[in-house]
PDB file of C-alpha atoms in Angstrom:
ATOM      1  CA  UNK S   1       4.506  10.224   3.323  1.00 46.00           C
ATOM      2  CA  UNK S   2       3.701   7.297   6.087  1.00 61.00           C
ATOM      3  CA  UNK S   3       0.848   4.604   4.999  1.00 70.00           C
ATOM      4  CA  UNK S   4      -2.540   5.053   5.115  1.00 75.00           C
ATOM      5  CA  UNK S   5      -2.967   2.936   8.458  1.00 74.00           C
ATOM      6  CA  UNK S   6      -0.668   4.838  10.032  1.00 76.00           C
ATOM      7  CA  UNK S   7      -1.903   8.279   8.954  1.00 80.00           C
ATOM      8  CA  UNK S   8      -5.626   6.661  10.243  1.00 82.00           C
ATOM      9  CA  UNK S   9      -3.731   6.266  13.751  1.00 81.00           C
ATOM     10  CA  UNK S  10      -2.405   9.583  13.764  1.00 81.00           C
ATOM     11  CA  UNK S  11      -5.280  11.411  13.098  1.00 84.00           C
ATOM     12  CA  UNK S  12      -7.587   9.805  15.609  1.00 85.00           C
ATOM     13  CA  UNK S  13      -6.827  11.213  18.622  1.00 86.00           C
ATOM     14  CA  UNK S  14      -7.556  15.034  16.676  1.00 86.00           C
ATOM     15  CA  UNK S  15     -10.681  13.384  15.200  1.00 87.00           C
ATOM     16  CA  UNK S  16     -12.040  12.404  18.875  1.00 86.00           C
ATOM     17  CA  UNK S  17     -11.104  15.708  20.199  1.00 85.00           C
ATOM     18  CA  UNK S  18     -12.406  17.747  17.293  1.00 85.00           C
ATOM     19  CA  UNK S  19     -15.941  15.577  17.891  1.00 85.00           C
ATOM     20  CA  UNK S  20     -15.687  16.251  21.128  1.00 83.00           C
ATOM     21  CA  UNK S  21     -15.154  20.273  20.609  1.00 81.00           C
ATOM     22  CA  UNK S  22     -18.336  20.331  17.969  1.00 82.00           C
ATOM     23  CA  UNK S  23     -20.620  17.702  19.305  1.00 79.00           C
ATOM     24  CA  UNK S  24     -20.385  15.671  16.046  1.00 82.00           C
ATOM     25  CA  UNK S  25     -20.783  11.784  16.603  1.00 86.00           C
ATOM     26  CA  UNK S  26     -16.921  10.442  17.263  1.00 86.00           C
ATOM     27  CA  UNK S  27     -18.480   7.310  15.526  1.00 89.00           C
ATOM     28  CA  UNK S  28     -18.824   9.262  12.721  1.00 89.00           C
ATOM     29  CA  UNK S  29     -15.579  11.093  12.629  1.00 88.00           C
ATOM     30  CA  UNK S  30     -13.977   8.251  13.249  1.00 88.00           C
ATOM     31  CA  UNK S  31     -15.453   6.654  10.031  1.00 90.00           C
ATOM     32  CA  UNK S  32     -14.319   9.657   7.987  1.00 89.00           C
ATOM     33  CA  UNK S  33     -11.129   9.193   8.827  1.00 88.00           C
ATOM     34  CA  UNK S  34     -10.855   5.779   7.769  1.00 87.00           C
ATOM     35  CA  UNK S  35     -12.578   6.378   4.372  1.00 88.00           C
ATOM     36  CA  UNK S  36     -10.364   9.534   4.114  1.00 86.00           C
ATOM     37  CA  UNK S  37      -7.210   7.427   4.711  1.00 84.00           C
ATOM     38  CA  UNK S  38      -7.984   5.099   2.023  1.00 83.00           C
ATOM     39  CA  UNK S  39      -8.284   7.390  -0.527  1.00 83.00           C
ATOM     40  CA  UNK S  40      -4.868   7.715  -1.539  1.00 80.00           C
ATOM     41  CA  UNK S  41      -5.490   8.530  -5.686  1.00 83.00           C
ATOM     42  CA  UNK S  42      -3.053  11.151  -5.379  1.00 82.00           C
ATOM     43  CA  UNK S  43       0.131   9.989  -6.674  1.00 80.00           C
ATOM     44  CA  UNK S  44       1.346   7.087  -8.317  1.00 79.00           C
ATOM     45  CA  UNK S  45       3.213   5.972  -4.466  1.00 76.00           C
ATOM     46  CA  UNK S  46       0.069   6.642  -2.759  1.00 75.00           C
ATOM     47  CA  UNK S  47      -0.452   2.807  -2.843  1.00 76.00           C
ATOM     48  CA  UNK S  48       0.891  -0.255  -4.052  1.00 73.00           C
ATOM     49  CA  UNK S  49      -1.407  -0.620  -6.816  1.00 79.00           C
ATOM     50  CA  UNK S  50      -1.106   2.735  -7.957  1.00 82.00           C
ATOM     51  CA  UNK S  51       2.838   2.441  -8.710  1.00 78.00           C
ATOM     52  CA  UNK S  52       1.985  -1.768 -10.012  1.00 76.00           C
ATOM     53  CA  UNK S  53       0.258   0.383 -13.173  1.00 82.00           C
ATOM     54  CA  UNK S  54       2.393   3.358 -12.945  1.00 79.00           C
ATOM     55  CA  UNK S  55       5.282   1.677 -15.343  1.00 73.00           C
ATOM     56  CA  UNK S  56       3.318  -0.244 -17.459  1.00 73.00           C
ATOM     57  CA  UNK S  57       0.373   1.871 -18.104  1.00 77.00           C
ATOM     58  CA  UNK S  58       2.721   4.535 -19.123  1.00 78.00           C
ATOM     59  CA  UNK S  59       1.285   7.308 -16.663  1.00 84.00           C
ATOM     60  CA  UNK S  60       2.986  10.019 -15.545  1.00 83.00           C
ATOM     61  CA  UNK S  61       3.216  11.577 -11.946  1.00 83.00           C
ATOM     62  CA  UNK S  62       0.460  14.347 -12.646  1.00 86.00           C
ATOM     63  CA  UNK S  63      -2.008  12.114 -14.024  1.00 88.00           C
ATOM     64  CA  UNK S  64      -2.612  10.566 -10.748  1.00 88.00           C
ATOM     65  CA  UNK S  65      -3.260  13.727  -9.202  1.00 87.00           C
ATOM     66  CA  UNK S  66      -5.535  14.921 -12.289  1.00 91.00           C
ATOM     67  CA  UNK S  67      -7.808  12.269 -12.186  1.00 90.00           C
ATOM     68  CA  UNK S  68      -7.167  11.390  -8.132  1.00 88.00           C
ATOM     69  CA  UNK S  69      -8.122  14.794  -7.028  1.00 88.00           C
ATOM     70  CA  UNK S  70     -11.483  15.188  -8.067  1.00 91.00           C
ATOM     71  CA  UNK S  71     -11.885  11.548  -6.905  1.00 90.00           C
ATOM     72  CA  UNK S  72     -10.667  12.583  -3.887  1.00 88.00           C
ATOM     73  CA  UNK S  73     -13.074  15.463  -3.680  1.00 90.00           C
ATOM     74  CA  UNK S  74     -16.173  13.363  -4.577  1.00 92.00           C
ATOM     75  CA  UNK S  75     -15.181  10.651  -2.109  1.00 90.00           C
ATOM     76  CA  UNK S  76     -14.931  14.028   0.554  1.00 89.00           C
ATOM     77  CA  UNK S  77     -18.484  15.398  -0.553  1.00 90.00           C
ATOM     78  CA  UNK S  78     -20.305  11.667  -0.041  1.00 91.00           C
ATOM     79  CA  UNK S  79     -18.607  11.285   2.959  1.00 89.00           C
ATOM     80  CA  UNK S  80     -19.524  14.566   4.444  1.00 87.00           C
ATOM     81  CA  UNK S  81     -23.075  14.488   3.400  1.00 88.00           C
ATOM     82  CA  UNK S  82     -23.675  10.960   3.949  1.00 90.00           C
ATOM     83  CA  UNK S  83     -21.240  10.474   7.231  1.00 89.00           C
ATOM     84  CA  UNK S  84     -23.887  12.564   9.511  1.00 86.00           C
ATOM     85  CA  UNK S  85     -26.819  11.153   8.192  1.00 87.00           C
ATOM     86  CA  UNK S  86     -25.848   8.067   9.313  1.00 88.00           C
ATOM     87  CA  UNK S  87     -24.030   8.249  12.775  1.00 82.00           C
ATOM     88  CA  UNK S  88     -25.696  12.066  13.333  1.00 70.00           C
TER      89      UNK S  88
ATOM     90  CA  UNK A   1       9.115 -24.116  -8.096  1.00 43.00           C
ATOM     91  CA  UNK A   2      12.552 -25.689  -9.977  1.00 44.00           C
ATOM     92  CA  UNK A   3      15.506 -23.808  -8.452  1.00 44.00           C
ATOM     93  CA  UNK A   4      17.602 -25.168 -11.436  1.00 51.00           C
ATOM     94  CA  UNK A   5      18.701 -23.568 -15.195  1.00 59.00           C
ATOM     95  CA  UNK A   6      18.110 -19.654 -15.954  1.00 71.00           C
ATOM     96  CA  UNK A   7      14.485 -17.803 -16.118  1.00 77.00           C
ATOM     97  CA  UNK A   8      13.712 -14.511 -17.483  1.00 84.00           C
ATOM     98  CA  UNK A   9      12.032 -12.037 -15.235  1.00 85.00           C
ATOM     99  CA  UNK A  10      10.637  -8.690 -15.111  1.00 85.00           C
ATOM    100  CA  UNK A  11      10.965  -7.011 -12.246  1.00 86.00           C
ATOM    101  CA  UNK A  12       9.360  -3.768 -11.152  1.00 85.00           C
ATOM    102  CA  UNK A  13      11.590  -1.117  -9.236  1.00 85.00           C
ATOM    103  CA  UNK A  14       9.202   0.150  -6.014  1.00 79.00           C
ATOM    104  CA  UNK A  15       9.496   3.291  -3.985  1.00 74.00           C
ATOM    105  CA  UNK A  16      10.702   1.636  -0.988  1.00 70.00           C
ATOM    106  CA  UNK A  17      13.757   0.542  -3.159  1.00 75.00           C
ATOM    107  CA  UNK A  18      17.349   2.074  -2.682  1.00 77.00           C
ATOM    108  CA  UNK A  19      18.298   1.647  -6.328  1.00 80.00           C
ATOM    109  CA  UNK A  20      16.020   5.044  -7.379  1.00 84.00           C
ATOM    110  CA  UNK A  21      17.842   7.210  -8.628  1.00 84.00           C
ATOM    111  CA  UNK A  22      20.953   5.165  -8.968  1.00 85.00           C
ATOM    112  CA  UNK A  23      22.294   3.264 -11.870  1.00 86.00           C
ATOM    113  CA  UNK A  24      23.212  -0.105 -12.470  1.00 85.00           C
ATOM    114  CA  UNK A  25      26.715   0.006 -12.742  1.00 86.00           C
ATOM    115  CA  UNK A  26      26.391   1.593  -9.102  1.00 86.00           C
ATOM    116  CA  UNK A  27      24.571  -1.209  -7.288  1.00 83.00           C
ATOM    117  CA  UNK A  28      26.729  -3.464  -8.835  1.00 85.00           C
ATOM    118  CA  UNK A  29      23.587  -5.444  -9.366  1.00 84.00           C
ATOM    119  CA  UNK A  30      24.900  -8.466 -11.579  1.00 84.00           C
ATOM    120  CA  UNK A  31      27.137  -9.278  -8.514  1.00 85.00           C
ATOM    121  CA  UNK A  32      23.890  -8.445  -6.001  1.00 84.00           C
ATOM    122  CA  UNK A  33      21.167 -10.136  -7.270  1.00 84.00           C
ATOM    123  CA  UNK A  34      23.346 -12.689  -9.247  1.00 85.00           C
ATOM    124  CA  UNK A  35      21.087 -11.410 -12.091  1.00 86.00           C
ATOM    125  CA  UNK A  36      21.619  -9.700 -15.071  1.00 87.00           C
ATOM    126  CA  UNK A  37      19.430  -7.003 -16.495  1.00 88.00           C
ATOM    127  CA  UNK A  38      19.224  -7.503 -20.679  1.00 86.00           C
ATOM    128  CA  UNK A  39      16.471  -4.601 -20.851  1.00 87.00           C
ATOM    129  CA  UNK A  40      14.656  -1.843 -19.118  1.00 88.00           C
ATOM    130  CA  UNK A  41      11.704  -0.339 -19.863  1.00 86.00           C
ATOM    131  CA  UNK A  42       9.806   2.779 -18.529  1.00 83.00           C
ATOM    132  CA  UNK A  43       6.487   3.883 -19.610  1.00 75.00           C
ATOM    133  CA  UNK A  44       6.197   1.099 -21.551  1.00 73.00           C
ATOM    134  CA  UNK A  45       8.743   2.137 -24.295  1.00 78.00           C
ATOM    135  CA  UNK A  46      12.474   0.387 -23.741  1.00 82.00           C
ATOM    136  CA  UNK A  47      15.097   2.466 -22.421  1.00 82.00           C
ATOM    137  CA  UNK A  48      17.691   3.708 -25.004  1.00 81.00           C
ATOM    138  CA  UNK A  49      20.659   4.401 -23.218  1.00 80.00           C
ATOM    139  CA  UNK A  50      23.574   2.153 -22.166  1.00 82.00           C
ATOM    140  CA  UNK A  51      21.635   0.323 -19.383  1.00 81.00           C
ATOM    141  CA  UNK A  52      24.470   0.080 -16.580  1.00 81.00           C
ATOM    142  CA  UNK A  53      24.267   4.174 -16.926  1.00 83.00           C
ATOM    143  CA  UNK A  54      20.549   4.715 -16.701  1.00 85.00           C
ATOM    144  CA  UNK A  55      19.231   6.347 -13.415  1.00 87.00           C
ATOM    145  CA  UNK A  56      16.495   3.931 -12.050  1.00 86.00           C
ATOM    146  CA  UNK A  57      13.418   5.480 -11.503  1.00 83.00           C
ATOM    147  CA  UNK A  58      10.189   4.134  -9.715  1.00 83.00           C
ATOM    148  CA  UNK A  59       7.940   1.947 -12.013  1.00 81.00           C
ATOM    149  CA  UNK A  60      10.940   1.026 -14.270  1.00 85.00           C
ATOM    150  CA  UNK A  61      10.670  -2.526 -15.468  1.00 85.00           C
ATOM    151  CA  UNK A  62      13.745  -4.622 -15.410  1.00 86.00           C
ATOM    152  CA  UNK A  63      13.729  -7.559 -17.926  1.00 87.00           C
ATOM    153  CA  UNK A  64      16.417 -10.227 -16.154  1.00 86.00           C
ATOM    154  CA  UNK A  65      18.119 -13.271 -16.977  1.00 86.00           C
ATOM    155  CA  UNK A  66      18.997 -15.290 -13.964  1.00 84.00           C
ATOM    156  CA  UNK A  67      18.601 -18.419 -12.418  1.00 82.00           C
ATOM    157  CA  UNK A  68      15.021 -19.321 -11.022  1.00 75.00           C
ATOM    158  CA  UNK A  69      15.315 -19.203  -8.297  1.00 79.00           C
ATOM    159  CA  UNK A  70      15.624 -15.046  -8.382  1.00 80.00           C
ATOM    160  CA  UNK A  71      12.017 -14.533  -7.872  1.00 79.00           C
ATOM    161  CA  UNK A  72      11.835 -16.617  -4.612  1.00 77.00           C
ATOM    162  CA  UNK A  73      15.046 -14.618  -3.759  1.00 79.00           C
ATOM    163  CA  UNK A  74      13.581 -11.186  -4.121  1.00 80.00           C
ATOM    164  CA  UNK A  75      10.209 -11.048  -4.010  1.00 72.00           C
ATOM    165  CA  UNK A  76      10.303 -10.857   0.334  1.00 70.00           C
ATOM    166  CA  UNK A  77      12.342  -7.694  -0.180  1.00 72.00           C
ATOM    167  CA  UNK A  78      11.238  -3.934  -1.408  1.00 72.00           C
ATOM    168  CA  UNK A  79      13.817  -3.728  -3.757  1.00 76.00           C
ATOM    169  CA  UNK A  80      11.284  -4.619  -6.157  1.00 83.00           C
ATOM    170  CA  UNK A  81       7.901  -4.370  -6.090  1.00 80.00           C
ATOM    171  CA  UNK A  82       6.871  -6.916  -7.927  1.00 79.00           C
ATOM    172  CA  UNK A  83       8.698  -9.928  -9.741  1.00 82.00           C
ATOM    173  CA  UNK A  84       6.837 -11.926 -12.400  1.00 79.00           C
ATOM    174  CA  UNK A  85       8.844 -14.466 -15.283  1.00 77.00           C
ATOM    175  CA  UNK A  86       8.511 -13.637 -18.179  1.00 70.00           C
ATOM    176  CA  UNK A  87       5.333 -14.750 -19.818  1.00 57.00           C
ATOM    177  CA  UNK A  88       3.801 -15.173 -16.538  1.00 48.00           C
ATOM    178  CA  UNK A  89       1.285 -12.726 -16.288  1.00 44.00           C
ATOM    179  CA  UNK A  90      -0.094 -13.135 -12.818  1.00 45.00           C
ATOM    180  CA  UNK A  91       1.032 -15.625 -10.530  1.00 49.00           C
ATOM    181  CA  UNK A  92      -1.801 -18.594 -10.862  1.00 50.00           C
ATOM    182  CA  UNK A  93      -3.268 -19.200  -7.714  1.00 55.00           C
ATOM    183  CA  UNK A  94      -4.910 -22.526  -7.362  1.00 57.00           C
ATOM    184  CA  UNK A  95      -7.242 -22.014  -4.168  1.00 54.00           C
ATOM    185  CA  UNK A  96     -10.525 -21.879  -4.255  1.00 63.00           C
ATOM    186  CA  UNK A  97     -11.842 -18.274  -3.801  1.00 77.00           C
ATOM    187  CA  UNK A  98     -15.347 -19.381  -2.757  1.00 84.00           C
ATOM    188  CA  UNK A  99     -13.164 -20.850   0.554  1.00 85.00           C
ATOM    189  CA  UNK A 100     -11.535 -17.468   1.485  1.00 88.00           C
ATOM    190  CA  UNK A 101     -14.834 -15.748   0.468  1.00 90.00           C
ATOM    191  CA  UNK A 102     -16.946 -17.637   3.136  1.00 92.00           C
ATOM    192  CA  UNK A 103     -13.645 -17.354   5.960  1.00 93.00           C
ATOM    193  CA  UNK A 104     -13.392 -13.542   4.942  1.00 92.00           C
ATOM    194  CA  UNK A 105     -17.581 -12.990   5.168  1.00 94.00           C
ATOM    195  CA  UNK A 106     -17.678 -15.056   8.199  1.00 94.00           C
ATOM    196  CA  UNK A 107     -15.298 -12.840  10.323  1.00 94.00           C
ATOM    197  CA  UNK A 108     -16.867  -9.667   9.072  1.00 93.00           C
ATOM    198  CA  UNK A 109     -20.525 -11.614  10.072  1.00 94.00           C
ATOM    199  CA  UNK A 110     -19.206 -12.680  13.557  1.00 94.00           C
ATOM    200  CA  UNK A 111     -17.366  -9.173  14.260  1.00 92.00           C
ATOM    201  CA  UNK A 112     -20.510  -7.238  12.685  1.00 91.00           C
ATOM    202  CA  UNK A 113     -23.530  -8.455  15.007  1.00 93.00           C
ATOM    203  CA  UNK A 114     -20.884  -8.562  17.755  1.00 88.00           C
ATOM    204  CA  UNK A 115     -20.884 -12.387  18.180  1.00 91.00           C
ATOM    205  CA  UNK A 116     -16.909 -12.579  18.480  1.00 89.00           C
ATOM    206  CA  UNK A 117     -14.277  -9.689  20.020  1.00 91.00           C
ATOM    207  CA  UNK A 118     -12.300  -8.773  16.720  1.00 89.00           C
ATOM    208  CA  UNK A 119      -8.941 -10.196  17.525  1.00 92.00           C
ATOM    209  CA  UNK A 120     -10.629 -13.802  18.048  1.00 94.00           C
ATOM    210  CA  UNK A 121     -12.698 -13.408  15.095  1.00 94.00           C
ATOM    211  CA  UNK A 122      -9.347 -12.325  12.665  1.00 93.00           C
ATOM    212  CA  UNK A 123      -7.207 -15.116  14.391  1.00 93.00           C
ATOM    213  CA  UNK A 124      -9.646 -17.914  14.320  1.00 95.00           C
ATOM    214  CA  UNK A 125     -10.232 -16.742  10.229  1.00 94.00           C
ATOM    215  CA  UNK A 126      -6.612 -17.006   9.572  1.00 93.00           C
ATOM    216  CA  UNK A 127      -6.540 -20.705  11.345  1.00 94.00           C
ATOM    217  CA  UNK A 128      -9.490 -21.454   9.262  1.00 93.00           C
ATOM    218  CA  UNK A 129      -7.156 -20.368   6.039  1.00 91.00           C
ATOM    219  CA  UNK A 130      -4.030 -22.376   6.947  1.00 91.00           C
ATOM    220  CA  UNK A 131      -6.749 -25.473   8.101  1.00 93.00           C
ATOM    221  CA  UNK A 132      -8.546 -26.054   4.756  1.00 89.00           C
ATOM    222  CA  UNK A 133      -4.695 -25.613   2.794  1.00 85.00           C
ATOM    223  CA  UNK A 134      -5.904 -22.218   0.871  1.00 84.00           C
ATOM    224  CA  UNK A 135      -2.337 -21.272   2.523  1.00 84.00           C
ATOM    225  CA  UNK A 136       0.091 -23.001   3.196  1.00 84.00           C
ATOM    226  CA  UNK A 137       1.578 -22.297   6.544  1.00 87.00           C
ATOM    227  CA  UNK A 138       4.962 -20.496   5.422  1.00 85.00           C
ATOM    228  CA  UNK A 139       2.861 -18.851   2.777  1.00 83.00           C
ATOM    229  CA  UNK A 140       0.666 -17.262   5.594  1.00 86.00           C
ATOM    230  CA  UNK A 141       3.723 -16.163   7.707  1.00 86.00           C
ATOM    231  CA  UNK A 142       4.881 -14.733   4.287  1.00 80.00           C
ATOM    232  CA  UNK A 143       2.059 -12.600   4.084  1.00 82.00           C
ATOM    233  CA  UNK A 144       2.494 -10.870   7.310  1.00 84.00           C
ATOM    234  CA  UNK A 145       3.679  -7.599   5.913  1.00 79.00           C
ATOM    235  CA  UNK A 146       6.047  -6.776   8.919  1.00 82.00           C
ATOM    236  CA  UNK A 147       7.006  -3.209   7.649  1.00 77.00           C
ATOM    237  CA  UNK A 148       2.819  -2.626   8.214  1.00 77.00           C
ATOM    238  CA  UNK A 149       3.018  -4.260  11.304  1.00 83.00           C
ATOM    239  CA  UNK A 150       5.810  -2.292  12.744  1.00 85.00           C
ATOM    240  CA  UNK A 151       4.561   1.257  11.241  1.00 79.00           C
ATOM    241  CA  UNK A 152       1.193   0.693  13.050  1.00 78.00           C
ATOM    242  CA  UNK A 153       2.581  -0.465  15.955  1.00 85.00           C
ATOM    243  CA  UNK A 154       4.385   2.545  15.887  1.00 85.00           C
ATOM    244  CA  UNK A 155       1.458   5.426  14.946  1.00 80.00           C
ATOM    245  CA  UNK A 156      -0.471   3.580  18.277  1.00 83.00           C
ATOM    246  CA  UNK A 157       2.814   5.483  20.402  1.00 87.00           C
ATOM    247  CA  UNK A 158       2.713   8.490  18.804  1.00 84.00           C
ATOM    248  CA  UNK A 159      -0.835   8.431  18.742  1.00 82.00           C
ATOM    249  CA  UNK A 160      -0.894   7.915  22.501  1.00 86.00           C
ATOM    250  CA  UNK A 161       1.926  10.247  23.326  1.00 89.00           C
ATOM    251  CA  UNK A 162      -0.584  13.109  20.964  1.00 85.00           C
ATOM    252  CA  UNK A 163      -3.062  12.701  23.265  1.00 83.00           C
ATOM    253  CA  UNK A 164      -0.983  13.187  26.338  1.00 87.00           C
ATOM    254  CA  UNK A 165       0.657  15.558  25.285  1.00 89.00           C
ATOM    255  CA  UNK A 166      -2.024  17.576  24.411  1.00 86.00           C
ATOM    256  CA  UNK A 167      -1.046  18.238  20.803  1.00 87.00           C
ATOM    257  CA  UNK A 168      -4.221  16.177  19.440  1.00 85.00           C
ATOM    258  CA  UNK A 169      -6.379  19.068  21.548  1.00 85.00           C
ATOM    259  CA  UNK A 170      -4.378  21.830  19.983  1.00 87.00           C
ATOM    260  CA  UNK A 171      -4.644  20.625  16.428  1.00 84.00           C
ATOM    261  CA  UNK A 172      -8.466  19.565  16.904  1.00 85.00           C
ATOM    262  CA  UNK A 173      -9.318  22.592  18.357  1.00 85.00           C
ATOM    263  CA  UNK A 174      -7.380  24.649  15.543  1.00 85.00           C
ATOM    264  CA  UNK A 175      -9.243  22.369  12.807  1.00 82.00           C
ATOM    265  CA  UNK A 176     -12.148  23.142  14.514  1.00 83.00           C
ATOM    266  CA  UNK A 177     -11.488  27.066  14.605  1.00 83.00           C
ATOM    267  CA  UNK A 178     -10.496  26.892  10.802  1.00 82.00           C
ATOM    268  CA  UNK A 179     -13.382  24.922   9.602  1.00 80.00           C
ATOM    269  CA  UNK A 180     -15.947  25.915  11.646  1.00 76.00           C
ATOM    270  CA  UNK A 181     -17.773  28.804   9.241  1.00 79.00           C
ATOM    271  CA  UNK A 182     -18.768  25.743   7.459  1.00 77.00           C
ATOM    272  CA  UNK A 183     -20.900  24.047  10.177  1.00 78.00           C
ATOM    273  CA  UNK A 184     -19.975  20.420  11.399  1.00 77.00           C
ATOM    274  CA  UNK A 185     -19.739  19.537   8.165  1.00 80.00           C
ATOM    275  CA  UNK A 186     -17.046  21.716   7.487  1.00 83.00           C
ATOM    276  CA  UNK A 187     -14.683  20.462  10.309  1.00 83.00           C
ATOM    277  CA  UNK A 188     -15.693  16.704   9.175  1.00 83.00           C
ATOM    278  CA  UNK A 189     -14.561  18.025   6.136  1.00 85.00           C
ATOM    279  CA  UNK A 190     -11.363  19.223   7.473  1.00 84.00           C
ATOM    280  CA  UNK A 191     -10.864  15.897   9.698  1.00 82.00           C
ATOM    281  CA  UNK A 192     -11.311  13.946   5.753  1.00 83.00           C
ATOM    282  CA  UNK A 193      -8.563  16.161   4.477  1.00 81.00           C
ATOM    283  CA  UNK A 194      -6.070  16.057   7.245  1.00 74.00           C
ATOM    284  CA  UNK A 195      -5.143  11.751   6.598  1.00 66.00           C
ATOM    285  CA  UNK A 196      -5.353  12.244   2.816  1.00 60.00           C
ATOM    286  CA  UNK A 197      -3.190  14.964   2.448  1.00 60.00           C
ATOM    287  CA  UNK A 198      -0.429  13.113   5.192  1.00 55.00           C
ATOM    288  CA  UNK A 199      -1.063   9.573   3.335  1.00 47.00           C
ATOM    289  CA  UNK A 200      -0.980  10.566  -0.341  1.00 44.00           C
TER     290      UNK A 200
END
């Protein structure tokens, strides 16, 4: 559980490597992990806005991950499809 | 803000705050925060127990009495995560947006068609904010979010020392392995998963 930006920093160095292992545009893998690290929907500490409305919108933990994961699988599809159409 | 005569506050417990899990009666938190809590709430229904034994949990509100100047006391630290008096819905802020619109746009602009270096762009944008008085100068050292600061500063060492290592090979070449069946999309794919599942 680190932030986002930190995660970002951490997975660059695989991201370069893994373009560099398939060919894929580091541009472009670089860009999907930035939107990928910003997509924190997941849980209610996965930001600081998510746990502002945890309390007072009377959520519990599993509805951020009900509603966050298929979020976070839409924001995965675009990405993939569109990432390599634009930096191919 | 007047410093002077008692305020009523509400005061959201964050995850970065020691007190989860603990009660009040255990912080001792009228003598910490020279505050004292008349209510909590969670889930937006108040808490029915004897309040110095409830165990705190993340997102519980705290409705305090205290003297005003708690806010300004607390609000720096991640005890809470956010403080708001009572009635005061969002803290009013008086600037102008269309100001830090055209100072935001304008370093994005400069940085985008590669007119300024990004550092020079970001620093001259924040000079531009303190300049025209849409912060004040303490207010724009306040919002340097040192914990951020120090985390990234961090993840650039261990990112470096992953590369030396070789351990940033060894994991890209085993997301590679595992997501390859599904083409380059697959491992760009895999490369989306691996910060989201680390940063949720």
């Amino acid at each position: 559980m680190i932030t986002n930006n930190a995660a970002a920093l951490l997975i660059f160095p695989i991201a370069i490597d893994a373009a560099a292992a398939t060919g894929l545009d580091a541009r472009g893998m670089v860009i999907a992990v930035a939107v990928s690290a910003t997509t924190s929907f997941m849980t209610p500490i996965g930001y600081q806005t998510n746990t502002m409305v945890y309390g007072p919108g009377g959520y519990r933990f599993g509805d951020y991950a009900r509603l966050g994961a298929p979020l976070t699988v839409m924001v995965i599809a675009v990405g993939a499809t569109l990432i390599p159409t634009i930096w191919g | 803000m007047n410093t002077r005569g008692p305020g009523c506050f509400e005061a959201v417990i964050g995850q970065g705050s020691r007190h989860v899990g603990r009660t009040l009666r255990e912080i001792g938190f009228r003598g910490r925060y020279q505050a004292v809590v008349i209510g909590i709430h969670r889930a937006g229904q108040p808490v029915n127990q004897k309040l110095g034994e409830v165990r705190l949990r993340m997102g519980d509100t705290l409705f305090l009495l205290s003297d005003a100047g708690f806010k300004k006391r607390w609000s720096d630290r991640n005890m809470f995560l956010l403080i708001s008096a009572a009635g005061e819905a969002l803290e009013p802020r008086h600037h102008r947006p269309t100001g830090i619109f055209l100072i935001g746009g304008g370093v994005l602009a400069s940085v985008a068609t590669g007119l300024l270096p990004l550092v020079t762009a970001a620093l001259v944008g924040a000079l531009l904010v303190v300049a025209f008085r849409i912060l004040t100068p303490v207010e724009a050292r306040d919002a340097v979010d040192l914990d951020v600061v120090v985390a990234i500063a961090s993840a650039f060492g261990l990112a470096a020392a992953m590369s030396e290592s070789g351990l940033a090979t060894t994991l890209a070449s085993g997301l590679v392995n595992a997501s390859q069946w599904a083409g380059d999309r697959g491992v760009l794919v895999g490369v989306m998963l691996a910060p989201s599942s680390s940063a949720r």
